[in-house]
Amino acid sequence: MLTAMTNHHKVVIIGSGPAGLTAALYTARANLAPLVIEGFQAGGQLMLTTEVENFPGFVDGVMGPELMDTMRKQAERFGTTYLSQDVTDVDFTVRPFKIVAGDELYTADTVIVSTGAAAKTLGLENERRLMGRGVSTCATCDGAFFRDQELAVAGGGDSAMEEATFLTRFASKVNVIHRREALRASKIMQDRARANPKIDFHWNSAIDDVLGEQSVTGLKLKDTMTGEGRELPLKGLFVAIGHTPNTELFKNKLELDEAGYLIVGDKLKSDWAPGSPLATRTNVEGIFGAGDVVDHIYRQAVTAAGMGCQAAMDAERWLESQGE
Ligand code: NAP
């Protein structure tokens, strides 16, 4: 990697969901002129949602993309700049830290990693082949294409209940396919889905294959208790089985847990400042982490934003301690 001081920033934020944009707002207001490398899929997972009713401050709710656009503009107002490229490489072994994005090298005194998480898939060949042709991981993006048609949602967590309930706005019927007999979803989400007359539950059912040539025509299901197979004719499959953290780029560079989530603060095994008040510090001094890339428990826009604020304040304090 070359040194390119023209592309030097005190703060570089990788990722532009609620965590990254809140970190940008705080570091921008601290006059640190952050660069947000927002990626080609800017805005994070809220870009794939419709109405957000649980982000404080919006009595009547707000559309996910609108919320992200507002956050982006708010951070921009105080001096944040944006780069619509994906980061392809990082070198965190020396300072200034090096980040490659869109064939350019960027250097930074401190980096905030807020790359979020992405939807998991079942890993079936035909699921991959028919992605976008009846298979989707985002009901809010693709649900409207399936007006008056029969659909399936894979999964038994909150995401599956949310997707299934949302899809009943369009679909004639929604089949929830779950591999066990008990749902993982919270009671309120379960109750809402169970009370919906358009939703049917298929318990102990694994999806063995997705059927269809040009588009989805059905699913091949297997009873996980008896091994018995059957086919379910329908037009679309929405996969809602959880998420994977976007940390491929940081493997062997930052400390990650078994599931690939970024480890921060007191949970670090190789901590450079044990007991430090910098709760979002990673194992590399000067690199901080925030949002869904760290948090596999709460995963809310408001908790991600809160952590983004913490990471910004931590980065600011750390820069001060370095005399920068
Ligand atoms: P999750 O809670 O991890 O649930 C994933 C579901 O998919 C589980 O039911 C799991 O089955 C199933 N699954 C996983 N891998 C599978 C595979 N290979 N084949 C078949 N089924 C598979 O994920 P989530 O529903 O995305 O929720 C993640 C977090 O976000 C949770 O904390 C949740 O509360 C939160 N969330 C909240 C809201 C809300 O409040 N509005 C909405 C969405 C998500 P098993 O149960 O058998 O493991």
PDB file of N, CA and C in Angstrom, residues 15-16 36-44 47 83-88 101-103:
ATOM      1  N   GLY A  15     -19.078   2.203   7.072  1.00  0.00           N
ATOM      2  CA  GLY A  15     -20.472   1.777   7.259  1.00  0.00           C
ATOM      3  C   GLY A  15     -21.373   2.960   7.565  1.00  0.00           C
ATOM      4  N   SER A  16     -22.604   2.921   7.030  1.00  0.00           N
ATOM      5  CA  SER A  16     -23.461   4.110   7.124  1.00  0.00           C
ATOM      6  C   SER A  16     -24.880   3.793   7.566  1.00  0.00           C
ATOM      7  N   VAL A  36     -17.157   9.248   5.910  1.00  0.00           N
ATOM      8  CA  VAL A  36     -17.941   8.011   6.020  1.00  0.00           C
ATOM      9  C   VAL A  36     -17.819   7.258   4.706  1.00  0.00           C
ATOM     10  N   ILE A  37     -17.234   6.075   4.765  1.00  0.00           N
ATOM     11  CA  ILE A  37     -17.205   5.223   3.559  1.00  0.00           C
ATOM     12  C   ILE A  37     -18.485   4.399   3.650  1.00  0.00           C
ATOM     13  N   GLU A  38     -19.474   4.836   2.883  1.00  0.00           N
ATOM     14  CA  GLU A  38     -20.823   4.331   3.123  1.00  0.00           C
ATOM     15  C   GLU A  38     -21.152   3.055   2.370  1.00  0.00           C
ATOM     16  N   GLY A  39     -20.294   2.672   1.428  1.00  0.00           N
ATOM     17  CA  GLY A  39     -20.554   1.432   0.697  1.00  0.00           C
ATOM     18  C   GLY A  39     -21.603   1.636  -0.373  1.00  0.00           C
ATOM     19  N   PHE A  40     -21.702   0.643  -1.242  1.00  0.00           N
ATOM     20  CA  PHE A  40     -22.695   0.743  -2.313  1.00  0.00           C
ATOM     21  C   PHE A  40     -24.112   0.594  -1.761  1.00  0.00           C
ATOM     22  N   GLN A  41     -24.250  -0.150  -0.656  1.00  0.00           N
ATOM     23  CA  GLN A  41     -25.577  -0.301  -0.045  1.00  0.00           C
ATOM     24  C   GLN A  41     -25.676   0.632   1.149  1.00  0.00           C
ATOM     25  N   ALA A  42     -25.633   1.922   0.854  1.00  0.00           N
ATOM     26  CA  ALA A  42     -25.617   2.918   1.918  1.00  0.00           C
ATOM     27  C   ALA A  42     -26.888   2.866   2.763  1.00  0.00           C
ATOM     28  N   GLY A  43     -26.713   3.241   4.041  1.00  0.00           N
ATOM     29  CA  GLY A  43     -27.892   3.365   4.902  1.00  0.00           C
ATOM     30  C   GLY A  43     -28.194   2.148   5.751  1.00  0.00           C
ATOM     31  N   GLY A  44     -27.575   1.002   5.418  1.00  0.00           N
ATOM     32  CA  GLY A  44     -27.747  -0.192   6.246  1.00  0.00           C
ATOM     33  C   GLY A  44     -29.129  -0.813   6.122  1.00  0.00           C
ATOM     34  N   MET A  47     -32.707   0.682   5.275  1.00  0.00           N
ATOM     35  CA  MET A  47     -33.080   0.990   3.893  1.00  0.00           C
ATOM     36  C   MET A  47     -34.014  -0.085   3.353  1.00  0.00           C
ATOM     37  N   LEU A  83     -18.291   8.788   0.984  1.00  0.00           N
ATOM     38  CA  LEU A  83     -17.700   8.111  -0.156  1.00  0.00           C
ATOM     39  C   LEU A  83     -18.549   6.872  -0.446  1.00  0.00           C
ATOM     40  N   SER A  84     -19.134   6.843  -1.670  1.00  0.00           N
ATOM     41  CA  SER A  84     -20.028   5.731  -2.028  1.00  0.00           C
ATOM     42  C   SER A  84     -19.238   4.583  -2.652  1.00  0.00           C
ATOM     43  N   GLN A  85     -18.351   4.017  -1.885  1.00  0.00           N
ATOM     44  CA  GLN A  85     -17.538   2.889  -2.339  1.00  0.00           C
ATOM     45  C   GLN A  85     -17.538   1.836  -1.241  1.00  0.00           C
ATOM     46  N   ASP A  86     -17.259   0.590  -1.647  1.00  0.00           N
ATOM     47  CA  ASP A  86     -17.054  -0.453  -0.644  1.00  0.00           C
ATOM     48  C   ASP A  86     -15.574  -0.501  -0.280  1.00  0.00           C
ATOM     49  N   VAL A  87     -15.287  -0.720   0.984  1.00  0.00           N
ATOM     50  CA  VAL A  87     -13.892  -0.909   1.406  1.00  0.00           C
ATOM     51  C   VAL A  87     -13.465  -2.310   0.973  1.00  0.00           C
ATOM     52  N   THR A  88     -12.293  -2.409   0.351  1.00  0.00           N
ATOM     53  CA  THR A  88     -11.843  -3.722  -0.120  1.00  0.00           C
ATOM     54  C   THR A  88     -10.657  -4.261   0.684  1.00  0.00           C
ATOM     55  N   ALA A 101     -10.453   1.764  -0.781  1.00  0.00           N
ATOM     56  CA  ALA A 101     -11.849   1.789  -1.259  1.00  0.00           C
ATOM     57  C   ALA A 101     -11.848   2.346  -2.671  1.00  0.00           C
ATOM     58  N   GLY A 102     -12.473   1.628  -3.593  1.00  0.00           N
ATOM     59  CA  GLY A 102     -12.580   2.097  -4.975  1.00  0.00           C
ATOM     60  C   GLY A 102     -11.237   2.468  -5.591  1.00  0.00           C
ATOM     61  N   ASP A 103     -10.234   1.613  -5.459  1.00  0.00           N
ATOM     62  CA  ASP A 103      -8.892   1.836  -6.023  1.00  0.00           C
ATOM     63  C   ASP A 103      -8.136   3.006  -5.408  1.00  0.00           C
TER      64      ASP A 103
END
